[in-house]
Amino acid sequence: MSKNQIRSIKGTQDILPAESLKWRVLEKKIHDTMELFNYGEIRTPAFEKTELFDRGVGLQTDIVTKEMYSWIDQGGESLTLKPELTAPVSRAYVQHSLGVQKPLTKLYYIDALFRRERPQKGRFRQFHQFGVEAFGSEHPEIDSEIISIAVTLFKELGLKDISLKLNSIGSENCRDKYKDELKKFLKPYLKDLSASSQKRFETNPLRILDTKSPSDIEIIKNAPTISNFWSNEDKVHFDELCELLDTLKIKYEVDSNLVRGLDYYSRTTFELISPSLGAQNAICGGGRYDKLVEMIGGKPTPGIGFAAGIERIMMTLKNDTDKNSIDIYVVGIGPKVRQTVFALADELRQSNLSTECDMLRRSIKSQLRDANKIGAKYAIIIGDKEFENKLVEVKNLNNGEQEKVAIKSIISHMTSLSF
Ligand code: HAM
């Protein structure tokens, strides 16, 4: 590698044509699935005021304390590349009064996000999410719809061995009581906890339940569980959600330690886990955020959603997408036929047939080799002799069959073939 060569930034990836074709297939499935569920696509700016994430995601979260790409712009304002989309989508929901038009607003997105995390398998600094957010209903029906969107999509994609973890972290009052009890339980073990859990003891004790440290896990095994602190309404909400998931035949495992890493959650939290992903095994995560809209200046509005990591979905998909192929390669050589090659390629594309032709002035043989290499289904060969007789040769590159066709009827001939 030359010393002069500029390379991409650590934790970012180029998506090259063979790979981006697979992304397009996935994106199409996402758009089709969201249409089935009647959700509208939303696109928000790449950067927002830093305050949106400070307030929305929470000052004590890993995202806000150490992972945001923030800067002061020339106007003196603190801006941040979006590290997640629930806060920006909620901001747009409030700003455009979307709730006035519809009592239930159902949105989805596919977008790039930025977090300065330690790059590893399945964890990047620029990554992509497909996410869904629904505003306006506190009822468990929408929780079950949101979860079933994720399950339906992953089933449609043929992903196997995915398990759904489900919890409720209750409403605010119950959580405050639970935090106090959890801290009381953990206090005698404080010095035995990992450094990060010790830090979280004061700032965000619930997150200790998320720990990956084996010795912390041993300690919290006997910790009080949040379900014992749920209000009656929290319990009814969770039980009704479980009943709805049973009706939809969606299997789940209740995990009372699933608290998630963003501060806006209340009641339902869930994750879909794929063991094949290794340490970063969460393919998708989400939950209810009934206070978020209010926290960023809107009217109190319940909300729920999830986001799935596109790179992680791609990692679990088999490499079975069709290779990038085109319909026709127009082959010809020499100044006499060059214009005809170009005009014909243009006409074929206008007839909706994907068409390639040579730009490197190669021999007929190497143009045909190129046609095979890129997976063209037919070659139209314009040889000098045929050209004089106003004929072309059409070759089926799958079975080698060849026939002569009059130039004037080549478009109708090609459009009548099956591709
Ligand atoms: P999250 O758990 O931070 O939640 O991210 C959701 C998903 O994005 C993860 O399960 C993972 O698949 C993917 N992901 C996260 N960070 C990375 C990374 N550094 N590299 C690759 N993939 C990553 C949220 O973002 C919430 N906004 C989800 C939500 C929507 N909750 C309610 N609505």
GROMACS .gro file of C-alpha atoms and ligand atoms in nm:
model
  452
    1MET     CA    1   0.000   0.000   0.000
    2SER     CA    2   0.142   0.339  -0.095
    3LYS     CA    3   0.205   0.584   0.190
    4ASN     CA    4  -0.005   0.833  -0.002
    5GLN     CA    5  -0.316   0.618  -0.013
    6ILE     CA    6  -0.618   0.747   0.177
    7ARG     CA    7  -0.820   0.471   0.343
    8SER     CA    8  -1.166   0.459   0.502
    9ILE     CA    9  -1.212   0.537   0.872
   10LYS     CA   10  -1.193   0.254   1.127
   11GLY     CA   11  -1.536   0.103   1.193
   12THR     CA   12  -1.681   0.217   0.858
   13GLN     CA   13  -1.736   0.000   0.552
   14ASP     CA   14  -1.771   0.041   0.176
   15ILE     CA   15  -2.061  -0.160   0.038
   16LEU     CA   16  -1.942  -0.278  -0.302
   17PRO     CA   17  -2.178  -0.366  -0.592
   18ALA     CA   18  -2.205  -0.744  -0.526
   19GLU     CA   19  -2.292  -0.675  -0.163
   20SER     CA   20  -2.518  -0.376  -0.231
   21LEU     CA   21  -2.736  -0.595  -0.453
   22LYS     CA   22  -2.810  -0.806  -0.142
   23TRP     CA   23  -2.886  -0.487   0.052
   24ARG     CA   24  -3.137  -0.387  -0.215
   25VAL     CA   25  -3.311  -0.725  -0.192
   26LEU     CA   26  -3.335  -0.682   0.186
   27GLU     CA   27  -3.453  -0.322   0.157
   28LYS     CA   28  -3.725  -0.426  -0.087
   29LYS     CA   29  -3.847  -0.693   0.157
   30ILE     CA   30  -3.855  -0.432   0.432
   31HIS     CA   31  -4.056  -0.184   0.219
   32ASP     CA   32  -4.298  -0.462   0.113
   33THR     CA   33  -4.346  -0.581   0.473
   34MET     CA   34  -4.407  -0.227   0.598
   35GLU     CA   35  -4.665  -0.173   0.326
   36LEU     CA   36  -4.847  -0.486   0.447
   37PHE     CA   37  -4.861  -0.335   0.796
   38ASN     CA   38  -4.955   0.014   0.667
   39TYR     CA   39  -4.652   0.207   0.800
   40GLY     CA   40  -4.521   0.521   0.623
   41GLU     CA   41  -4.152   0.579   0.555
   42ILE     CA   42  -3.981   0.872   0.728
   43ARG     CA   43  -3.638   1.018   0.641
   44THR     CA   44  -3.475   1.257   0.885
   45PRO     CA   45  -3.154   1.465   0.857
   46ALA     CA   46  -2.813   1.307   0.923
   47PHE     CA   47  -2.745   1.546   1.210
   48GLU     CA   48  -2.951   1.706   1.484
   49LYS     CA   49  -2.904   1.941   1.779
   50THR     CA   50  -2.699   1.757   2.045
   51GLU     CA   51  -2.963   1.853   2.300
   52LEU     CA   52  -3.213   1.618   2.132
   53PHE     CA   53  -3.002   1.316   2.229
   54ASP     CA   54  -2.899   1.458   2.569
   55ARG     CA   55  -3.264   1.494   2.660
   56GLY     CA   56  -3.412   1.205   2.462
   57VAL     CA   57  -3.159   0.924   2.494
   58GLY     CA   58  -3.035   1.032   2.839
   59LEU     CA   59  -2.724   1.199   2.979
   60GLN     CA   60  -2.613   0.885   3.167
   61THR     CA   61  -2.632   0.645   2.872
   62ASP     CA   62  -2.324   0.501   2.699
   63ILE     CA   63  -2.439   0.662   2.374
   64VAL     CA   64  -2.445   1.016   2.513
   65THR     CA   65  -2.149   0.990   2.752
   66LYS     CA   66  -1.898   0.836   2.512
   67GLU     CA   67  -2.024   0.742   2.168
   68MET     CA   68  -2.160   1.053   1.995
   69TYR     CA   69  -1.989   1.233   1.708
   70SER     CA   70  -2.059   1.589   1.818
   71TRP     CA   71  -1.907   1.921   1.718
   72ILE     CA   72  -1.963   2.292   1.755
   73ASP     CA   73  -2.046   2.437   1.416
   74GLN     CA   74  -1.942   2.777   1.284
   75GLY     CA   75  -2.257   2.929   1.437
   76GLY     CA   76  -2.157   2.809   1.784
   77GLU     CA   77  -2.426   2.539   1.802
   78SER     CA   78  -2.356   2.187   1.927
   79LEU     CA   79  -2.460   1.934   1.663
   80THR     CA   80  -2.445   1.553   1.655
   81LEU     CA   81  -2.449   1.287   1.383
   82LYS     CA   82  -2.749   1.076   1.473
   83PRO     CA   83  -2.654   0.778   1.690
   84GLU     CA   84  -3.011   0.640   1.689
   85LEU     CA   85  -3.344   0.731   1.536
   86THR     CA   86  -3.617   0.711   1.799
   87ALA     CA   87  -3.538   1.063   1.928
   88PRO     CA   88  -3.513   1.222   1.576
   89VAL     CA   89  -3.835   1.051   1.460
   90SER     CA   90  -4.011   1.169   1.780
   91ARG     CA   91  -3.877   1.520   1.712
   92ALA     CA   92  -4.020   1.509   1.360
   93TYR     CA   93  -4.351   1.369   1.494
   94VAL     CA   94  -4.384   1.670   1.727
   95GLN     CA   95  -4.251   1.930   1.479
   96HIS     CA   96  -4.494   1.829   1.203
   97SER     CA   97  -4.790   1.770   1.439
   98LEU     CA   98  -4.831   1.424   1.289
   99GLY     CA   99  -5.054   1.319   1.578
  100VAL     CA  100  -5.314   1.583   1.480
  101GLN     CA  101  -5.374   1.413   1.147
  102LYS     CA  102  -5.389   1.059   1.284
  103PRO     CA  103  -5.451   0.933   1.637
  104LEU     CA  104  -5.209   0.650   1.568
  105THR     CA  105  -4.902   0.743   1.362
  106LYS     CA  106  -4.705   0.446   1.224
  107LEU     CA  107  -4.360   0.519   1.079
  108TYR     CA  108  -4.053   0.326   0.962
  109TYR     CA  109  -3.703   0.404   0.839
  110ILE     CA  110  -3.388   0.257   0.687
  111ASP     CA  111  -3.093   0.478   0.767
  112ALA     CA  112  -2.724   0.520   0.853
  113LEU     CA  113  -2.622   0.589   1.214
  114PHE     CA  114  -2.299   0.682   1.388
  115ARG     CA  115  -2.160   0.567   1.723
  116ARG     CA  116  -1.799   0.582   1.832
  117GLU     CA  117  -1.794   0.227   1.970
  118ARG     CA  118  -1.502  -0.015   1.975
  119PRO     CA  119  -1.526  -0.180   1.632
  120GLN     CA  120  -1.556  -0.561   1.632
  121LYS     CA  121  -1.757  -0.831   1.453
  122GLY     CA  122  -2.110  -0.691   1.410
  123ARG     CA  123  -2.021  -0.357   1.570
  124PHE     CA  124  -1.934  -0.057   1.355
  125ARG     CA  125  -1.896   0.318   1.391
  126GLN     CA  126  -2.120   0.380   1.093
  127PHE     CA  127  -2.394   0.121   1.069
  128HIS     CA  128  -2.750   0.097   0.936
  129GLN     CA  129  -3.082   0.029   1.099
  130PHE     CA  130  -3.426  -0.062   0.984
  131GLY     CA  131  -3.664   0.068   1.250
  132VAL     CA  132  -4.030   0.114   1.325
  133GLU     CA  133  -4.199   0.365   1.557
  134ALA     CA  134  -4.570   0.395   1.646
  135PHE     CA  135  -4.706   0.695   1.835
  136GLY     CA  136  -5.045   0.738   2.003
  137SER     CA  137  -5.146   0.410   2.168
  138GLU     CA  138  -5.061   0.286   2.515
  139HIS     CA  139  -5.243  -0.042   2.457
  140PRO     CA  140  -5.064  -0.377   2.423
  141GLU     CA  141  -5.219  -0.433   2.078
  142ILE     CA  142  -4.961  -0.202   1.926
  143ASP     CA  143  -4.680  -0.365   2.129
  144SER     CA  144  -4.779  -0.700   1.980
  145GLU     CA  145  -4.800  -0.554   1.627
  146ILE     CA  146  -4.452  -0.401   1.658
  147ILE     CA  147  -4.306  -0.730   1.780
  148SER     CA  148  -4.486  -0.926   1.510
  149ILE     CA  149  -4.342  -0.696   1.238
  150ALA     CA  150  -3.991  -0.795   1.345
  151VAL     CA  151  -4.081  -1.163   1.371
  152THR     CA  152  -4.265  -1.161   1.031
  153LEU     CA  153  -3.974  -0.994   0.853
  154PHE     CA  154  -3.711  -1.226   0.994
  155LYS     CA  155  -3.927  -1.528   0.910
  156GLU     CA  156  -3.972  -1.392   0.556
  157LEU     CA  157  -3.593  -1.359   0.530
  158GLY     CA  158  -3.552  -1.722   0.633
  159LEU     CA  159  -3.355  -1.640   0.950
  160LYS     CA  160  -3.356  -1.939   1.182
  161ASP     CA  161  -3.265  -1.985   1.549
  162ILE     CA  162  -3.382  -1.638   1.646
  163SER     CA  163  -3.525  -1.603   1.993
  164LEU     CA  164  -3.741  -1.327   2.135
  165LYS     CA  165  -3.662  -1.195   2.484
  166LEU     CA  166  -3.934  -0.996   2.651
  167ASN     CA  167  -3.966  -0.791   2.967
  168SER     CA  168  -4.150  -0.498   3.119
  169ILE     CA  169  -3.952  -0.243   3.318
  170GLY     CA  170  -4.280  -0.100   3.449
  171SER     CA  171  -4.388   0.261   3.463
  172GLU     CA  172  -4.185   0.540   3.622
  173ASN     CA  173  -4.304   0.507   3.985
  174CYS     CA  174  -4.243   0.137   4.002
  175ARG     CA  175  -3.899   0.179   3.846
  176ASP     CA  176  -3.792   0.434   4.107
  177LYS     CA  177  -3.893   0.198   4.390
  178TYR     CA  178  -3.718  -0.089   4.217
  179LYS     CA  179  -3.397   0.111   4.167
  180ASP     CA  180  -3.386   0.182   4.544
  181GLU     CA  181  -3.434  -0.186   4.626
  182LEU     CA  182  -3.178  -0.295   4.370
  183LYS     CA  183  -2.922  -0.055   4.514
  184LYS     CA  184  -2.996  -0.179   4.866
  185PHE     CA  185  -2.936  -0.535   4.746
  186LEU     CA  186  -2.615  -0.448   4.557
  187LYS     CA  187  -2.453  -0.221   4.818
  188PRO     CA  188  -2.283  -0.501   5.018
  189TYR     CA  189  -2.130  -0.635   4.692
  190LEU     CA  190  -2.025  -0.298   4.555
  191LYS     CA  191  -1.650  -0.355   4.572
  192ASP     CA  192  -1.687  -0.700   4.409
  193LEU     CA  193  -1.868  -0.559   4.105
  194SER     CA  194  -1.685  -0.481   3.779
  195ALA     CA  195  -1.557  -0.124   3.733
  196SER     CA  196  -1.834  -0.036   3.487
  197SER     CA  197  -2.107  -0.172   3.719
  198GLN     CA  198  -1.958   0.023   4.010
  199LYS     CA  199  -1.989   0.337   3.799
  200ARG     CA  200  -2.346   0.253   3.705
  201PHE     CA  201  -2.442   0.195   4.070
  202GLU     CA  202  -2.487   0.571   4.115
  203THR     CA  203  -2.566   0.685   3.762
  204ASN     CA  204  -2.783   0.409   3.613
  205PRO     CA  205  -2.823   0.107   3.848
  206LEU     CA  206  -3.074  -0.071   3.620
  207ARG     CA  207  -2.803  -0.111   3.355
  208ILE     CA  208  -2.606  -0.333   3.597
  209LEU     CA  209  -2.865  -0.600   3.509
  210ASP     CA  210  -2.733  -0.585   3.150
  211THR     CA  211  -2.377  -0.671   3.257
  212LYS     CA  212  -2.165  -0.915   3.057
  213SER     CA  213  -1.922  -0.978   3.347
  214PRO     CA  214  -1.956  -1.339   3.475
  215SER     CA  215  -1.888  -1.239   3.839
  216ASP     CA  216  -2.149  -0.958   3.819
  217ILE     CA  217  -2.397  -1.207   3.670
  218GLU     CA  218  -2.337  -1.439   3.967
  219ILE     CA  219  -2.410  -1.152   4.210
  220ILE     CA  220  -2.727  -1.031   4.040
  221LYS     CA  221  -2.871  -1.383   4.020
  222ASN     CA  222  -3.034  -1.326   4.358
  223ALA     CA  223  -3.126  -0.960   4.301
  224PRO     CA  224  -3.492  -0.857   4.337
  225THR     CA  225  -3.685  -0.881   4.008
  226ILE     CA  226  -3.868  -0.586   3.859
  227SER     CA  227  -4.196  -0.775   3.810
  228ASN     CA  228  -4.244  -0.771   4.188
  229PHE     CA  229  -4.256  -0.391   4.169
  230TRP     CA  230  -4.500  -0.354   3.877
  231SER     CA  231  -4.819  -0.160   3.941
  232ASN     CA  232  -5.144  -0.342   3.876
  233GLU     CA  233  -5.172  -0.161   3.538
  234ASP     CA  234  -4.818  -0.264   3.443
  235LYS     CA  235  -4.903  -0.626   3.517
  236VAL     CA  236  -5.230  -0.617   3.320
  237HIS     CA  237  -5.044  -0.453   3.026
  238PHE     CA  238  -4.774  -0.719   3.025
  239ASP     CA  239  -5.020  -1.010   3.067
  240GLU     CA  240  -5.237  -0.880   2.781
  241LEU     CA  241  -4.930  -0.845   2.559
  242CYS     CA  242  -4.829  -1.205   2.634
  243GLU     CA  243  -5.182  -1.325   2.550
  244LEU     CA  244  -5.172  -1.141   2.216
  245LEU     CA  245  -4.832  -1.290   2.131
  246ASP     CA  246  -4.971  -1.635   2.218
  247THR     CA  247  -5.263  -1.568   1.982
  248LEU     CA  248  -5.015  -1.477   1.706
  249LYS     CA  249  -4.817  -1.794   1.792
  250ILE     CA  250  -4.506  -1.586   1.861
  251LYS     CA  251  -4.276  -1.763   2.105
  252TYR     CA  252  -4.092  -1.556   2.368
  253GLU     CA  253  -3.884  -1.595   2.677
  254VAL     CA  254  -3.942  -1.355   2.966
  255ASP     CA  255  -3.606  -1.210   3.075
  256SER     CA  256  -3.642  -0.991   3.383
  257ASN     CA  257  -3.289  -0.850   3.333
  258LEU     CA  258  -3.365  -0.704   2.989
  259VAL     CA  259  -3.354  -0.330   3.066
  260ARG     CA  260  -3.194  -0.196   2.741
  261GLY     CA  261  -2.936   0.079   2.720
  262LEU     CA  262  -3.140   0.390   2.644
  263ASP     CA  263  -3.313   0.596   2.913
  264TYR     CA  264  -3.644   0.657   2.737
  265TYR     CA  265  -3.789   0.310   2.787
  266SER     CA  266  -4.088   0.230   3.006
  267ARG     CA  267  -4.292  -0.092   3.035
  268THR     CA  268  -4.230  -0.326   2.738
  269THR     CA  269  -3.871  -0.400   2.634
  270PHE     CA  270  -3.766  -0.672   2.390
  271GLU     CA  271  -3.477  -0.804   2.184
  272LEU     CA  272  -3.437  -1.062   1.910
  273ILE     CA  273  -3.122  -1.264   1.957
  274SER     CA  274  -2.931  -1.470   1.700
  275PRO     CA  275  -2.670  -1.702   1.857
  276SER     CA  276  -2.483  -1.720   1.523
  277LEU     CA  277  -2.378  -1.355   1.563
  278GLY     CA  278  -2.135  -1.421   1.850
  279ALA     CA  279  -2.082  -1.156   2.120
  280GLN     CA  280  -2.294  -0.890   1.946
  281ASN     CA  281  -2.594  -1.122   1.924
  282ALA     CA  282  -2.882  -0.868   1.933
  283ILE     CA  283  -3.024  -0.845   1.585
  284CYS     CA  284  -3.295  -0.608   1.695
  285GLY     CA  285  -3.404  -0.426   2.009
  286GLY     CA  286  -3.690  -0.205   2.111
  287GLY     CA  287  -3.955  -0.112   2.357
  288ARG     CA  288  -4.209   0.138   2.479
  289TYR     CA  289  -4.116   0.504   2.538
  290ASP     CA  290  -4.427   0.666   2.681
  291LYS     CA  291  -4.250   0.979   2.815
  292LEU     CA  292  -4.012   1.058   2.526
  293VAL     CA  293  -4.240   1.283   2.321
  294GLU     CA  294  -4.310   1.494   2.632
  295MET     CA  295  -3.939   1.501   2.723
  296ILE     CA  296  -3.857   1.667   2.391
  297GLY     CA  297  -4.135   1.924   2.412
  298GLY     CA  298  -4.444   1.753   2.267
  299LYS     CA  299  -4.779   1.668   2.423
  300PRO     CA  300  -4.776   1.349   2.633
  301THR     CA  301  -4.796   1.070   2.372
  302PRO     CA  302  -4.718   0.702   2.422
  303GLY     CA  303  -4.483   0.538   2.175
  304ILE     CA  304  -4.326   0.204   2.096
  305GLY     CA  305  -4.079   0.078   1.836
  306PHE     CA  306  -3.771  -0.123   1.756
  307ALA     CA  307  -3.463  -0.104   1.539
  308ALA     CA  308  -3.270  -0.387   1.372
  309GLY     CA  309  -2.907  -0.368   1.262
  310ILE     CA  310  -2.888  -0.420   0.884
  311GLU     CA  311  -2.522  -0.536   0.894
  312ARG     CA  312  -2.618  -0.795   1.156
  313ILE     CA  313  -2.913  -0.913   0.946
  314MET     CA  314  -2.679  -0.945   0.644
  315MET     CA  315  -2.435  -1.149   0.853
  316THR     CA  316  -2.706  -1.403   0.936
  317LEU     CA  317  -2.838  -1.432   0.579
  318LYS     CA  318  -2.715  -1.711   0.354
  319ASN     CA  319  -2.531  -1.603   0.038
  320ASP     CA  320  -2.810  -1.718  -0.186
  321THR     CA  321  -2.904  -1.400  -0.366
  322ASP     CA  322  -2.905  -1.420  -0.748
  323LYS     CA  323  -2.583  -1.300  -0.906
  324ASN     CA  324  -2.602  -0.961  -1.068
  325SER     CA  325  -2.696  -1.043  -1.426
  326ILE     CA  326  -2.802  -0.843  -1.725
  327ASP     CA  327  -3.032  -0.931  -2.014
  328ILE     CA  328  -2.832  -0.848  -2.325
  329TYR     CA  329  -2.476  -0.773  -2.438
  330VAL     CA  330  -2.453  -0.603  -2.778
  331VAL     CA  331  -2.128  -0.717  -2.942
  332GLY     CA  332  -1.971  -0.533  -3.235
  333ILE     CA  333  -1.637  -0.402  -3.353
  334GLY     CA  334  -1.508  -0.129  -3.579
  335PRO     CA  335  -1.611   0.225  -3.671
  336LYS     CA  336  -1.881   0.107  -3.913
  337VAL     CA  337  -2.094  -0.074  -3.657
  338ARG     CA  338  -2.009   0.131  -3.342
  339GLN     CA  339  -2.301   0.372  -3.386
  340THR     CA  340  -2.544   0.086  -3.447
  341VAL     CA  341  -2.422  -0.092  -3.132
  342PHE     CA  342  -2.482   0.222  -2.924
  343ALA     CA  343  -2.821   0.303  -3.082
  344LEU     CA  344  -2.938  -0.056  -3.037
  345ALA     CA  345  -2.824  -0.070  -2.671
  346ASP     CA  346  -3.013   0.254  -2.611
  347GLU     CA  347  -3.332   0.123  -2.773
  348LEU     CA  348  -3.313  -0.205  -2.578
  349ARG     CA  349  -3.282  -0.016  -2.247
  350GLN     CA  350  -3.583   0.196  -2.346
  351SER     CA  351  -3.769  -0.134  -2.391
  352ASN     CA  352  -3.677  -0.215  -2.028
  353LEU     CA  353  -3.409  -0.472  -2.109
  354SER     CA  354  -3.084  -0.427  -1.914
  355THR     CA  355  -2.811  -0.395  -2.176
  356GLU     CA  356  -2.432  -0.367  -2.181
  357CYS     CA  357  -2.189  -0.301  -2.465
  358ASP     CA  358  -1.814  -0.265  -2.502
  359MET     CA  359  -1.638   0.064  -2.418
  360LEU     CA  360  -1.282  -0.063  -2.443
  361ARG     CA  361  -1.274  -0.138  -2.820
  362ARG     CA  362  -1.202  -0.506  -2.750
  363SER     CA  363  -1.210  -0.794  -3.000
  364ILE     CA  364  -1.539  -0.979  -3.064
  365LYS     CA  365  -1.395  -1.279  -2.876
  366SER     CA  366  -1.314  -1.082  -2.564
  367GLN     CA  367  -1.648  -0.895  -2.576
  368LEU     CA  368  -1.820  -1.238  -2.576
  369ARG     CA  369  -1.596  -1.350  -2.287
  370ASP     CA  370  -1.703  -1.036  -2.096
  371ALA     CA  371  -2.071  -1.106  -2.174
  372ASN     CA  372  -2.039  -1.454  -2.019
  373LYS     CA  373  -1.847  -1.321  -1.721
  374ILE     CA  374  -2.111  -1.065  -1.626
  375GLY     CA  375  -2.391  -1.320  -1.670
  376ALA     CA  376  -2.563  -1.174  -1.979
  377LYS     CA  377  -2.848  -1.397  -2.097
  378TYR     CA  378  -2.821  -1.310  -2.468
  379ALA     CA  379  -2.557  -1.158  -2.694
  380ILE     CA  380  -2.656  -0.966  -3.008
  381ILE     CA  381  -2.357  -0.993  -3.240
  382ILE     CA  382  -2.322  -0.737  -3.517
  383GLY     CA  383  -2.060  -0.880  -3.752
  384ASP     CA  384  -1.936  -0.689  -4.058
  385LYS     CA  385  -2.089  -0.930  -4.308
  386GLU     CA  386  -2.428  -0.952  -4.135
  387PHE     CA  387  -2.427  -0.574  -4.094
  388GLU     CA  388  -2.402  -0.530  -4.471
  389ASN     CA  389  -2.703  -0.763  -4.510
  390LYS     CA  390  -2.893  -0.573  -4.236
  391LEU     CA  391  -2.888  -0.878  -4.011
  392VAL     CA  392  -2.762  -0.953  -3.659
  393GLU     CA  393  -2.686  -1.279  -3.480
  394VAL     CA  394  -2.875  -1.347  -3.153
  395LYS     CA  395  -2.696  -1.595  -2.926
  396ASN     CA  396  -2.855  -1.754  -2.619
  397LEU     CA  397  -2.559  -1.757  -2.379
  398ASN     CA  398  -2.718  -2.022  -2.155
  399ASN     CA  399  -2.756  -2.294  -2.421
  400GLY     CA  400  -2.542  -2.160  -2.708
  401GLU     CA  401  -2.830  -2.157  -2.962
  402GLN     CA  402  -2.787  -1.895  -3.232
  403GLU     CA  403  -3.020  -1.740  -3.494
  404LYS     CA  404  -3.008  -1.459  -3.752
  405VAL     CA  405  -3.260  -1.175  -3.711
  406ALA     CA  406  -3.326  -0.870  -3.930
  407ILE     CA  407  -3.200  -0.549  -3.762
  408LYS     CA  408  -3.534  -0.376  -3.822
  409SER     CA  409  -3.722  -0.636  -3.615
  410ILE     CA  410  -3.458  -0.695  -3.345
  411ILE     CA  411  -3.638  -0.495  -3.070
  412SER     CA  412  -3.971  -0.678  -3.113
  413HIS     CA  413  -3.778  -1.009  -3.135
  414MET     CA  414  -3.585  -0.945  -2.812
  415THR     CA  415  -3.888  -0.821  -2.617
  416SER     CA  416  -4.076  -1.139  -2.717
  417LEU     CA  417  -3.809  -1.361  -2.553
  418SER     CA  418  -3.834  -1.470  -2.191
  419PHE     CA  419  -3.561  -1.346  -1.955
  420HAM     P1  420  -3.018  -0.024   1.997
  420HAM     O1  421  -3.034  -0.148   2.079
  420HAM     O2  422  -2.914   0.072   2.039
  420HAM     O3  423  -3.159   0.044   1.995
  420HAM     O4  424  -2.990  -0.063   1.846
  420HAM     C1  425  -3.077  -0.149   1.776
  420HAM     C2  426  -3.000  -0.247   1.689
  420HAM     O5  427  -2.906  -0.176   1.607
  420HAM     C3  428  -2.913  -0.345   1.768
  420HAM     O6  429  -2.989  -0.455   1.812
  420HAM     C4  430  -2.811  -0.386   1.663
  420HAM     O7  431  -2.865  -0.484   1.576
  420HAM     C5  432  -2.790  -0.258   1.585
  420HAM     N1  433  -2.669  -0.185   1.631
  420HAM     C6  434  -2.658  -0.104   1.737
  420HAM     N2  435  -2.533  -0.055   1.747
  420HAM     C7  436  -2.464  -0.107   1.644
  420HAM     C8  437  -2.328  -0.094   1.597
  420HAM     N3  438  -2.240  -0.015   1.657
  420HAM     N4  439  -2.292  -0.163   1.487
  420HAM     C9  440  -2.381  -0.242   1.422
  420HAM     N5  441  -2.509  -0.258   1.461
  420HAM    C10  442  -2.551  -0.191   1.570
  420HAM    C11  443  -3.187   0.162   1.933
  420HAM     O8  444  -3.114   0.217   1.855
  420HAM    C12  445  -3.329   0.210   1.960
  420HAM     N6  446  -3.346   0.340   1.891
  420HAM    C13  447  -3.429   0.107   1.912
  420HAM    C14  448  -3.570   0.150   1.932
  420HAM    C15  449  -3.652   0.197   1.835
  420HAM     N7  450  -3.635   0.149   2.046
  420HAM    C16  451  -3.757   0.195   2.025
  420HAM     N8  452  -3.768   0.226   1.900
   0.00000   0.00000   0.00000
